Coordinates of C-alpha atoms in Angstrom, one line a residue:
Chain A
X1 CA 108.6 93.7 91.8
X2 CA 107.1 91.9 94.9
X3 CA 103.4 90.5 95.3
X4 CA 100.8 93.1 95.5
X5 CA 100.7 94.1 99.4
X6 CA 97.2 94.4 99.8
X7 CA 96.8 93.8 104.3
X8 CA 96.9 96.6 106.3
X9 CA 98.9 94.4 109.1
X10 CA 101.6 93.4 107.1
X11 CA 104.7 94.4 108.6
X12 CA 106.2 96.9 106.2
X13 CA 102.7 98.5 106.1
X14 CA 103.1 98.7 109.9
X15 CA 106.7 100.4 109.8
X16 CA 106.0 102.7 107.0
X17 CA 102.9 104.0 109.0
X18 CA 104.7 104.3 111.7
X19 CA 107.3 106.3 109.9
X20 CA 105.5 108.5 108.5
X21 CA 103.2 109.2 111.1
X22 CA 106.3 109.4 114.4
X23 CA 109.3 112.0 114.9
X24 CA 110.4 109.3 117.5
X25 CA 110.4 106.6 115.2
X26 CA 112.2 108.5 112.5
X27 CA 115.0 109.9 114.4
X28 CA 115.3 106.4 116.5
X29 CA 115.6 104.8 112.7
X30 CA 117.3 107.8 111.1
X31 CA 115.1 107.3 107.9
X32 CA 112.3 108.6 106.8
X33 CA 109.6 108.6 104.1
X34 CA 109.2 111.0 101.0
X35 CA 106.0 111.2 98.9
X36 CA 105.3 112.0 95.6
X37 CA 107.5 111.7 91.6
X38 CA 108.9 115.8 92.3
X39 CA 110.3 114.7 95.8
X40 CA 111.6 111.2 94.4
X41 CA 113.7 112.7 91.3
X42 CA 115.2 115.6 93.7
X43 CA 116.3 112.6 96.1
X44 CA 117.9 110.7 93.1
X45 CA 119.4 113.5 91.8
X46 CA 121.6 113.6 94.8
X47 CA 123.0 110.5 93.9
X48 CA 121.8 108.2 96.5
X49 CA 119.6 105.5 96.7
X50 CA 116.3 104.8 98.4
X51 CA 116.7 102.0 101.1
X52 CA 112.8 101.3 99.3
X53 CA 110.3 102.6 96.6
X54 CA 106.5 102.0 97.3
X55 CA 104.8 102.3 94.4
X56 CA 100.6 102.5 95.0
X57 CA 98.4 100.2 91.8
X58 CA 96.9 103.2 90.5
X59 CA 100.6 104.7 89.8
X60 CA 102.4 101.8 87.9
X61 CA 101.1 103.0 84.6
X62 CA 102.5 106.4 85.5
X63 CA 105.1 107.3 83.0
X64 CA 107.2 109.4 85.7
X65 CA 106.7 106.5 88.0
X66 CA 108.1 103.6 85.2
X67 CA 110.8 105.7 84.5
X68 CA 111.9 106.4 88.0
X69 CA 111.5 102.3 88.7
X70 CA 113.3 101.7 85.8
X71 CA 116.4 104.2 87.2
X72 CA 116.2 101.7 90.5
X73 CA 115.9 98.5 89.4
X74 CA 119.4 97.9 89.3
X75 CA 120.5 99.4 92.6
X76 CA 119.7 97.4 96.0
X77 CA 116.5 99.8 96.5
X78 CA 113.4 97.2 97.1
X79 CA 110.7 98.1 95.3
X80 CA 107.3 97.0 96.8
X81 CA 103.9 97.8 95.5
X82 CA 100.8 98.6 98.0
X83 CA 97.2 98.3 97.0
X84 CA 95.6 102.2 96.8
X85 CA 94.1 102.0 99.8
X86 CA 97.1 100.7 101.3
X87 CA 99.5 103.3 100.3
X88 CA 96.8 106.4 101.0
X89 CA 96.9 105.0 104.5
X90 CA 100.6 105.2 105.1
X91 CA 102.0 108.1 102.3
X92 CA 101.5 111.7 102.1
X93 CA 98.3 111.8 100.5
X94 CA 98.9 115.4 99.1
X95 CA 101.1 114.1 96.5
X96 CA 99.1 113.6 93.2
X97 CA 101.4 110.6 92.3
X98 CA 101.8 107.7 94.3
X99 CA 105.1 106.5 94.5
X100 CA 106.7 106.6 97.9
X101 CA 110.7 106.5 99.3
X102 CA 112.3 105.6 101.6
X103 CA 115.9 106.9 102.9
X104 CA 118.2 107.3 105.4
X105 CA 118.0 110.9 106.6
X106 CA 121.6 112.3 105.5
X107 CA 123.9 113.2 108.7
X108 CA 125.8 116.5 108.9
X109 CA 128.5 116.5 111.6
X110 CA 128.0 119.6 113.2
X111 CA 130.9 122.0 112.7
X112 CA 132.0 125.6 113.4
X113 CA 130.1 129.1 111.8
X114 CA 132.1 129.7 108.8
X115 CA 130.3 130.8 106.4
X116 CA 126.9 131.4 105.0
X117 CA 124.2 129.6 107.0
X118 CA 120.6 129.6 108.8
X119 CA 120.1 129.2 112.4
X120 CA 116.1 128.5 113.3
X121 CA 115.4 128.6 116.9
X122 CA 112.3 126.7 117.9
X123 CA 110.3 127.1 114.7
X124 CA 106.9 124.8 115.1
X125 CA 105.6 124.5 111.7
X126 CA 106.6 122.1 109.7
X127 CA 105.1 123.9 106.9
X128 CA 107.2 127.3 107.7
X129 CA 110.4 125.2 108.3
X130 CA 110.0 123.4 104.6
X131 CA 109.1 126.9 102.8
X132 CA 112.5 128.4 104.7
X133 CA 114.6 125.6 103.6
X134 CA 113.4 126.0 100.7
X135 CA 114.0 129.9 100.3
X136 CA 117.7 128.9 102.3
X137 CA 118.2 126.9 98.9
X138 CA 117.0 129.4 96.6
X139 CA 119.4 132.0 97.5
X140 CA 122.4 130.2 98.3
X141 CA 122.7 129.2 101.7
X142 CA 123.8 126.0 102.0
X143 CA 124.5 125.2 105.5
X144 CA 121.0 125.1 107.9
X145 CA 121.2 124.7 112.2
X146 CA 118.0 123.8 113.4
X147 CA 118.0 124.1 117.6
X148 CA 116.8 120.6 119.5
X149 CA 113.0 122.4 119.7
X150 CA 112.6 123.4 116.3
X151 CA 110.6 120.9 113.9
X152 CA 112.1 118.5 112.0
X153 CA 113.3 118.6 108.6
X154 CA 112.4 115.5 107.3
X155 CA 108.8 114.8 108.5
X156 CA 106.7 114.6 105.4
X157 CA 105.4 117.7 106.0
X158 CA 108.8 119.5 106.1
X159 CA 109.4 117.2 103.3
X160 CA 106.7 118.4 101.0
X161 CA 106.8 122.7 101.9
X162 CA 111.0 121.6 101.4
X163 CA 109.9 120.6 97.4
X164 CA 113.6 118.9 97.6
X165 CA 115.7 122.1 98.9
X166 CA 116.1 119.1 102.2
X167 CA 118.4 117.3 99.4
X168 CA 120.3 120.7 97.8
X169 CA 121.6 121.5 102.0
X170 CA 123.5 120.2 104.9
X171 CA 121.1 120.6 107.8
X172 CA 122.5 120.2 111.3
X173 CA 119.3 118.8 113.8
X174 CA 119.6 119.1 117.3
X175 CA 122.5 121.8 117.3
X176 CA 123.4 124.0 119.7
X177 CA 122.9 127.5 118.6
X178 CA 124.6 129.3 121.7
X179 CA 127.6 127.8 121.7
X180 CA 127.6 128.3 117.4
X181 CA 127.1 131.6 117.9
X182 CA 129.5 132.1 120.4
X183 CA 132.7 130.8 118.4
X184 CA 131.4 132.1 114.9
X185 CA 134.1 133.4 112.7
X186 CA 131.3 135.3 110.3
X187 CA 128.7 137.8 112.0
X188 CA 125.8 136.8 112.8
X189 CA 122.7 138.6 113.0
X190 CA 119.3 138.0 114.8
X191 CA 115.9 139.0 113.0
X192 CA 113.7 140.3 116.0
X193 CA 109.8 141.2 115.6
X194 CA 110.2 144.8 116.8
X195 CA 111.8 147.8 115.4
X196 CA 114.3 148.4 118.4
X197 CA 117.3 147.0 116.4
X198 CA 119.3 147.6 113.5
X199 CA 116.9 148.3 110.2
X200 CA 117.8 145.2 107.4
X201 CA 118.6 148.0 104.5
X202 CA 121.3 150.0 106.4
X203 CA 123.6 146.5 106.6
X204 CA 126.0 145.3 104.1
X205 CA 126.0 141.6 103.4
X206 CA 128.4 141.2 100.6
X207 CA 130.4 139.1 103.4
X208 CA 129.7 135.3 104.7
X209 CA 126.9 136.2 107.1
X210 CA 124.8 134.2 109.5
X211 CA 120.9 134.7 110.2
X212 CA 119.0 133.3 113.3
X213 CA 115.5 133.2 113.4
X214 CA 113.0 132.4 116.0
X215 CA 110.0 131.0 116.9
X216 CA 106.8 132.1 115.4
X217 CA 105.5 133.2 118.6
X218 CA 108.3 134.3 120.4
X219 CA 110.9 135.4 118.2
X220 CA 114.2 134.5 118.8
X221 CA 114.8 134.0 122.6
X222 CA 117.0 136.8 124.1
X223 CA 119.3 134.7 125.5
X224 CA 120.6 134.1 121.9
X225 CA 120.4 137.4 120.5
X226 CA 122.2 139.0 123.2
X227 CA 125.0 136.3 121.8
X228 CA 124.8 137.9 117.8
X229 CA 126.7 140.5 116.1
X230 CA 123.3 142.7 115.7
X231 CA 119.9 142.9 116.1
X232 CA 118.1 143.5 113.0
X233 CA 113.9 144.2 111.8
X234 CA 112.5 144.8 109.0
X235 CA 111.2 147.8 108.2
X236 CA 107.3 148.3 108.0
X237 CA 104.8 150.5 106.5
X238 CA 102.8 152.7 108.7
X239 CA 100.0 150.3 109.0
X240 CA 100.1 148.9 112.0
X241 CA 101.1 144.8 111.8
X242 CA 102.4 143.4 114.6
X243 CA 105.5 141.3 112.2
X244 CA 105.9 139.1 109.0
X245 CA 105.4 135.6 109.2
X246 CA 108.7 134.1 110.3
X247 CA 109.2 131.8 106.7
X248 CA 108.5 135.3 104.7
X249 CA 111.0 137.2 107.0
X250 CA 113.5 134.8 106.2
X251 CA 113.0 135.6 102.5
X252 CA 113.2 138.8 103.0
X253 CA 116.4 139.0 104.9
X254 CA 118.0 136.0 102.3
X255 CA 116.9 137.9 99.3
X256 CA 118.1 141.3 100.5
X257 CA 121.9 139.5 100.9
X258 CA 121.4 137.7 97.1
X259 CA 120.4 141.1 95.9
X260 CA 123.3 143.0 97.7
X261 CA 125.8 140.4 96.6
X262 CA 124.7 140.6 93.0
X263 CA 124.5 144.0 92.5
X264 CA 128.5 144.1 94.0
X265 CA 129.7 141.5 91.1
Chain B
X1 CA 76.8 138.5 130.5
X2 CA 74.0 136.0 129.5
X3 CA 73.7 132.1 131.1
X4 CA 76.8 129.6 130.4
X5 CA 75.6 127.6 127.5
X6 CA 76.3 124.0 127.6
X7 CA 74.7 122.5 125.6
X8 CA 76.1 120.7 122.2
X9 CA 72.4 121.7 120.7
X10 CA 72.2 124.8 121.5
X11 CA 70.9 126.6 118.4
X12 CA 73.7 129.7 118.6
X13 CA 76.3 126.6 119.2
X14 CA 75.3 124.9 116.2
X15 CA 75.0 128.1 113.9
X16 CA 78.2 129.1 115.2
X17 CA 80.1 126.0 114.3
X18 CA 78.8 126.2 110.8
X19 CA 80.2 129.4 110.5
X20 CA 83.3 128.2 112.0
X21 CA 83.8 125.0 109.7
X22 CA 81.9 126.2 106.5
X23 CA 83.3 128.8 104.0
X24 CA 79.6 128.4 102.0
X25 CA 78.1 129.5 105.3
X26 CA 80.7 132.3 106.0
X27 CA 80.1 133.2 102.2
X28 CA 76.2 132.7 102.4
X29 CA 76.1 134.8 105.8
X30 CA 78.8 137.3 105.0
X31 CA 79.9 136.8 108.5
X32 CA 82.7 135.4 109.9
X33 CA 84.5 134.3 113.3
X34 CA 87.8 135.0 114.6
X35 CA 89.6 133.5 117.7
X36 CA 91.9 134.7 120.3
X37 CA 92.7 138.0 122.0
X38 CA 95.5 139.6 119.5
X39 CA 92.6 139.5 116.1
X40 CA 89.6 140.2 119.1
X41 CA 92.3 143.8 119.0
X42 CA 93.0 144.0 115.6
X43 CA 89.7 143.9 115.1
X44 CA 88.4 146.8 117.7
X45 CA 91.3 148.8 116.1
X46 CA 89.4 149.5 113.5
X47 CA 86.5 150.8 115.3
X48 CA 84.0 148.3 114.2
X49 CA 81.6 146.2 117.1
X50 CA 81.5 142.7 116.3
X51 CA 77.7 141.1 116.7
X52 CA 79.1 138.4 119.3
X53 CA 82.0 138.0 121.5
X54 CA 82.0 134.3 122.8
X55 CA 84.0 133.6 126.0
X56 CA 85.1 130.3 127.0
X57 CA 84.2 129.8 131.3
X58 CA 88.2 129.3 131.7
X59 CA 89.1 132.8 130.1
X60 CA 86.4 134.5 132.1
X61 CA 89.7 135.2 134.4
X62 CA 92.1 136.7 131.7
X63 CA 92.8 140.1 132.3
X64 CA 93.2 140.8 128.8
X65 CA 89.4 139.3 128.3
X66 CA 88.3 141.3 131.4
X67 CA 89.3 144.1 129.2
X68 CA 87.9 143.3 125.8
X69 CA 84.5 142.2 127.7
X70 CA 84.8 146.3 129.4
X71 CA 85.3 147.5 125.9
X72 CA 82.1 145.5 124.8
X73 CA 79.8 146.0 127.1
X74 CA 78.1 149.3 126.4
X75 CA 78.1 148.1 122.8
X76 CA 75.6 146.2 120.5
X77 CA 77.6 143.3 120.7
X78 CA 76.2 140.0 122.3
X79 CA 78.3 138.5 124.8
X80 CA 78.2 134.5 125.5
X81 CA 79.6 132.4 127.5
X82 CA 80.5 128.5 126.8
X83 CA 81.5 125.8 128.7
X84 CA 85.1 125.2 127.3
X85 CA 84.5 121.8 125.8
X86 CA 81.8 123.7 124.2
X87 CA 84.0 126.5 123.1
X88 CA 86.3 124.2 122.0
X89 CA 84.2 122.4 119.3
X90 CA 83.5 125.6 118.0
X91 CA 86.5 127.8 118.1
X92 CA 89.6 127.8 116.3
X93 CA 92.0 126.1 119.4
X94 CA 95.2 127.4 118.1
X95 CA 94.6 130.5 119.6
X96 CA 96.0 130.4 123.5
X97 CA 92.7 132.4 124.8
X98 CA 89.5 131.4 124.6
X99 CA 87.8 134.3 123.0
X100 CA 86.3 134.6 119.6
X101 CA 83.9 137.7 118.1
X102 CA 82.0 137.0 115.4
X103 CA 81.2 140.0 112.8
X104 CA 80.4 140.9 109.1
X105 CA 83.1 140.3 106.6
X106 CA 83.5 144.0 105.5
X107 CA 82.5 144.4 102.0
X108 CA 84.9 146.3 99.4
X109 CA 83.7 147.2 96.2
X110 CA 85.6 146.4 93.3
X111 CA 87.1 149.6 91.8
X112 CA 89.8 150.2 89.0
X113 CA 93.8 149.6 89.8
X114 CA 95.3 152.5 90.2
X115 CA 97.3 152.3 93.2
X116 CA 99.5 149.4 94.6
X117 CA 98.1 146.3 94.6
X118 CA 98.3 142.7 95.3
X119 CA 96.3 140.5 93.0
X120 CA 96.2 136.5 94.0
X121 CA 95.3 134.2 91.5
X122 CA 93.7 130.2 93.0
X123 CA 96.4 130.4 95.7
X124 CA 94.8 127.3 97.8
X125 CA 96.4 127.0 101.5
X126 CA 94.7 129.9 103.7
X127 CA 97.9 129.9 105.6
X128 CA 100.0 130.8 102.3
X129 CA 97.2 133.6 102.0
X130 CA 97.1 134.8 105.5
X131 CA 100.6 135.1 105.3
X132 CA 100.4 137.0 102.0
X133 CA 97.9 139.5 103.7
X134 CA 100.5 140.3 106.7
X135 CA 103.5 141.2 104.1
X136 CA 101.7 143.0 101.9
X137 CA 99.8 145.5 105.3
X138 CA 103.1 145.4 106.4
X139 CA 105.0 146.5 103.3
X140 CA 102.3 149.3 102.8
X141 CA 99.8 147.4 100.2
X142 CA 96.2 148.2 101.1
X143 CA 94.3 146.7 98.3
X144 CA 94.5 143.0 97.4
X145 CA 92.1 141.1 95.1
X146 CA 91.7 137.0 94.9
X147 CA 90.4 135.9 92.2
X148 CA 86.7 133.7 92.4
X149 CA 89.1 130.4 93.1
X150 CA 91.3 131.8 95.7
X151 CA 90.8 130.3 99.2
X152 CA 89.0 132.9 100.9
X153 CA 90.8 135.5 103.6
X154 CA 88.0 135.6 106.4
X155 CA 88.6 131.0 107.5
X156 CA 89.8 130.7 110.8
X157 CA 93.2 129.6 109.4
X158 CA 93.4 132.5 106.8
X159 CA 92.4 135.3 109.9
X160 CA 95.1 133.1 112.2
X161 CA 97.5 132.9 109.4
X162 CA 96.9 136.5 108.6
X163 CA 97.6 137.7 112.5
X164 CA 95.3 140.4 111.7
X165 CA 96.2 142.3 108.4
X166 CA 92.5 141.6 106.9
X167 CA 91.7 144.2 109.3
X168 CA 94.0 146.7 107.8
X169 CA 93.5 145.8 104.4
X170 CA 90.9 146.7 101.9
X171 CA 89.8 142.7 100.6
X172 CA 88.2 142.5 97.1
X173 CA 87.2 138.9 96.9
X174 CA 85.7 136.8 94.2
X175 CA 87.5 139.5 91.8
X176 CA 87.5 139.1 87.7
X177 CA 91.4 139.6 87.3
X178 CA 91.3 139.7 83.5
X179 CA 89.0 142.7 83.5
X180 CA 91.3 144.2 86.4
X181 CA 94.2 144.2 84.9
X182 CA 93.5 144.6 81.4
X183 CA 92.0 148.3 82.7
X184 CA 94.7 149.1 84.7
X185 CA 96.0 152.5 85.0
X186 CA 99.3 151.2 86.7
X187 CA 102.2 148.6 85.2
X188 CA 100.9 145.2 86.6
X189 CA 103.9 142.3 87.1
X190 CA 103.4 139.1 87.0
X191 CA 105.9 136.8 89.3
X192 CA 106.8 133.7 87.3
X193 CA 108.1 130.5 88.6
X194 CA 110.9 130.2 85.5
X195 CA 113.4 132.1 84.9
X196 CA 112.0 133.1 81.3
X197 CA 111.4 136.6 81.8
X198 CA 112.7 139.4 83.1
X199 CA 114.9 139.9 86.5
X200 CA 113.4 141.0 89.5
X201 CA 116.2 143.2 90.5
X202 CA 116.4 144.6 87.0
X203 CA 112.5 146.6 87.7
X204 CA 112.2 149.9 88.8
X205 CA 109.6 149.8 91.6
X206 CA 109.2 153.5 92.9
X207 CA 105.9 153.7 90.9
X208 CA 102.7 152.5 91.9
X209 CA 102.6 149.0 91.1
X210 CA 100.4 146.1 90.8
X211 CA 101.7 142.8 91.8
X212 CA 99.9 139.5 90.3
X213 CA 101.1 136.2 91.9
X214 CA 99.8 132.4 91.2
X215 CA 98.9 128.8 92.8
X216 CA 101.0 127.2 94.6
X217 CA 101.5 124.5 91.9
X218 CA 100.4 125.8 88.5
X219 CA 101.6 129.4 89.3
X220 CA 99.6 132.5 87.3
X221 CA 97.6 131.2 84.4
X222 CA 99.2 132.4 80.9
X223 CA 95.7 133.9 80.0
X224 CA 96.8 136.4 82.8
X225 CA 100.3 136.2 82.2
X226 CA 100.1 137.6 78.9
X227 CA 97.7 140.5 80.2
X228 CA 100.1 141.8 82.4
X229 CA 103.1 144.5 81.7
X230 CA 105.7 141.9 82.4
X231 CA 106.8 138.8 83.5
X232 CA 109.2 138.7 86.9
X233 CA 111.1 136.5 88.0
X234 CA 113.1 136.2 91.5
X235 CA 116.6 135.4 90.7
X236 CA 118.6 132.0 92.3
X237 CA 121.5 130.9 93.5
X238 CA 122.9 127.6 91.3
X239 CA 121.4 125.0 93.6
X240 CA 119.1 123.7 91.2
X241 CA 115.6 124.7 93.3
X242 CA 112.0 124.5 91.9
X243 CA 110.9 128.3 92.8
X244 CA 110.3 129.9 95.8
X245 CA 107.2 129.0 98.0
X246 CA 103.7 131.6 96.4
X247 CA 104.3 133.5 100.1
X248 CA 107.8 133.7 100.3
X249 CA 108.1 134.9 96.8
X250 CA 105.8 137.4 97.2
X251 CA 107.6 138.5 100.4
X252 CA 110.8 139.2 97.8
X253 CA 108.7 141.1 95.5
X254 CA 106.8 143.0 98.0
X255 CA 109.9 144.2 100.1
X256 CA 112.0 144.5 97.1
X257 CA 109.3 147.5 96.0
X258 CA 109.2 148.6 99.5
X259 CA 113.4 148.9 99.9
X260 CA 113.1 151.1 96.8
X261 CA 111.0 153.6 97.5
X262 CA 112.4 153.8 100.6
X263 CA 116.1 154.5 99.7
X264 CA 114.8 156.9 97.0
X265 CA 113.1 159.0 99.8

């Protein structure tokens, strides 16, 4: 390994702050930054290799962390080590472990609707986005279209609610849901926040299906919806809540087709 | 309505930001403060009068204010006006209009299980619990218990998160979950995060049922674990993920119960 960096205006310090800290900067570089020993192993595990590996002083005697070094040694990942006050300044300081990569962020060429897959419109949260993902992953899914708006999947924030489920699916950035929708060869249906649709228990899903979901806010926009197969809510109680949390809907409506599709076997 | 404050040492501004930033004052006062007109409703819904409504000067034009301030005014609430900046240092900003009302937490006694229930051990993030409280009011769940370690459900990001299910919930905080469930008159489940017990979809739910579910990253403690009636997992697709997120497994479990009963109708 390299010399201890230990100065805040060293140049790599500089363009790993900046990566972690700028959408811009990641999707002008196409790479991004992943924090923490869970996140690192789910990376390798794809069979890839980190473009770099930060590893932070207090982590070196980490026995995750020597064995994950010792897996990149021999590959062309550099391996650099930052002083602790170095590395808290530039990785995701959530992550008990301080060991850091960095990777270009895989491309998916967008393709046609044919089969199982996620469309989020215009979710926000970085934290909801990662938590889908990871639900997406969970149950099956394993192609996700996020539209231009929608938050990206491979901030460190995305990264970390994700727990590695960015790694296990193809996600399509920047896609463009109308004209998906529009030549799908499997149905698609919308999840809307009020109960003037379809209800989620009276559809069968043993078939490829698509689900869109919208904006926390807003919901999916009704120029799309108009576009699916159906409109469909979940059914609530009689207490009066105004809709589930778009990341738990999600769950709810994945779940419901792993359950369905189960059963049917 | 009383003189615009403006001041950053005002003695209501200062009290008011404690409350705002402090869960030991929240806890301490047994108050708490909630921004933006859709929890301002959620709250009046329920036919309690908060002690303060607090108006920022640039929402002293919003109709729906107008008609919240109507609502108030024959009331014992205080009304307040702030200059925004001052509003703003206090108030949670997420919320798109400035108005907050600032009331007593309501205080539920702890009783016995014997109905449907949601018990939440040391879940952390008050956005995973907010989002908790809205599935389980909307899935039909009116009594949930946190244990002593649980973030608490009255912050500003748990009443944001929570989009108003507190309100519609019976809250039992700071709850001894050993003694709760091993007095429990119904079958209490807890969710696991392996695979090492038994299958979600393989539990009859149609009977009232207590649901226990764990911290984000240790998941429920074994001393509960073993007090419960079983352990439950939610099933996965091959793609090798870690579990589900706390919220969006509990989503699963809660709806999974709620599909039952209402196909058995």
């Amino acid at each position: 390994m390299s010399d201890i960096i230990t100065s805040n205006n060293n140049p790599t310090v500089r363009r790993l702050r900046k990566l972690a800290t700028s959408g811009k900067t990641r999707r002008e570089e196409g790479r991004t930054i992943a924090s923490g020993t869970h996140l690192a192993h789910s990376f390798l595990d794809t069979g890839d290799t980190p473009e770099i590996c930060i590893i932070a002083t207090a982590a070196q005697a980490n026995e995750e962390v020597i064995e994950l070094v010792r897996q990149l040694q021999h590959t062309s990942t550099t391996l650099i080590e930052f002083a602790d006050n170095i590395y808290e300044s530039v990785a995701d300081v959530h992550a008990a472990v301080g060991i850091s990569i960095v990777f270009s962020i895989p491309e998916a060429s967008n393709t046609a609707l044919i089969g199982d897959a996620l469309l989020v419109e215009d979710v926000q949260d970085p934290g909801n986005l990662g938590t889908m993902l990871r639900t997406a992953a969970a149950s099956g899914i394993t192609d996700v279209y996020l539209s231009p708006d929608c938050a990206s999947a491979w901030s460190p924030k995305a990264l970390r609610a994700g727990m590695g489920a960015q790694f296990a699916l193809r996600i399509y950035e920047q896609s463009n849901l109308q004209k998906l929708i529009k030549s799908s060869q499997t149905p698609v249906y919308a999840t809307m926040l009020t109960g003037d649709s379809v209800d989620l228990y009276d559809l069968d899903l043993r078939q490829p299906t698509a689900w869109l979901v919208g904006n926390e806010g807003q919901g999916v926009s009704t120029v799309l919806a108009t576009l699916t197969t159906e409109r469909v809510h979940i059914p609530q109680a009689a207490t009066p809540v105004e809709s589930l949390n778009v990341a738990a809907a999600t769950a709810v409506c994945l779940y419901e087709q792993f359950r369905q599709r189960q059963s049917s076997q």
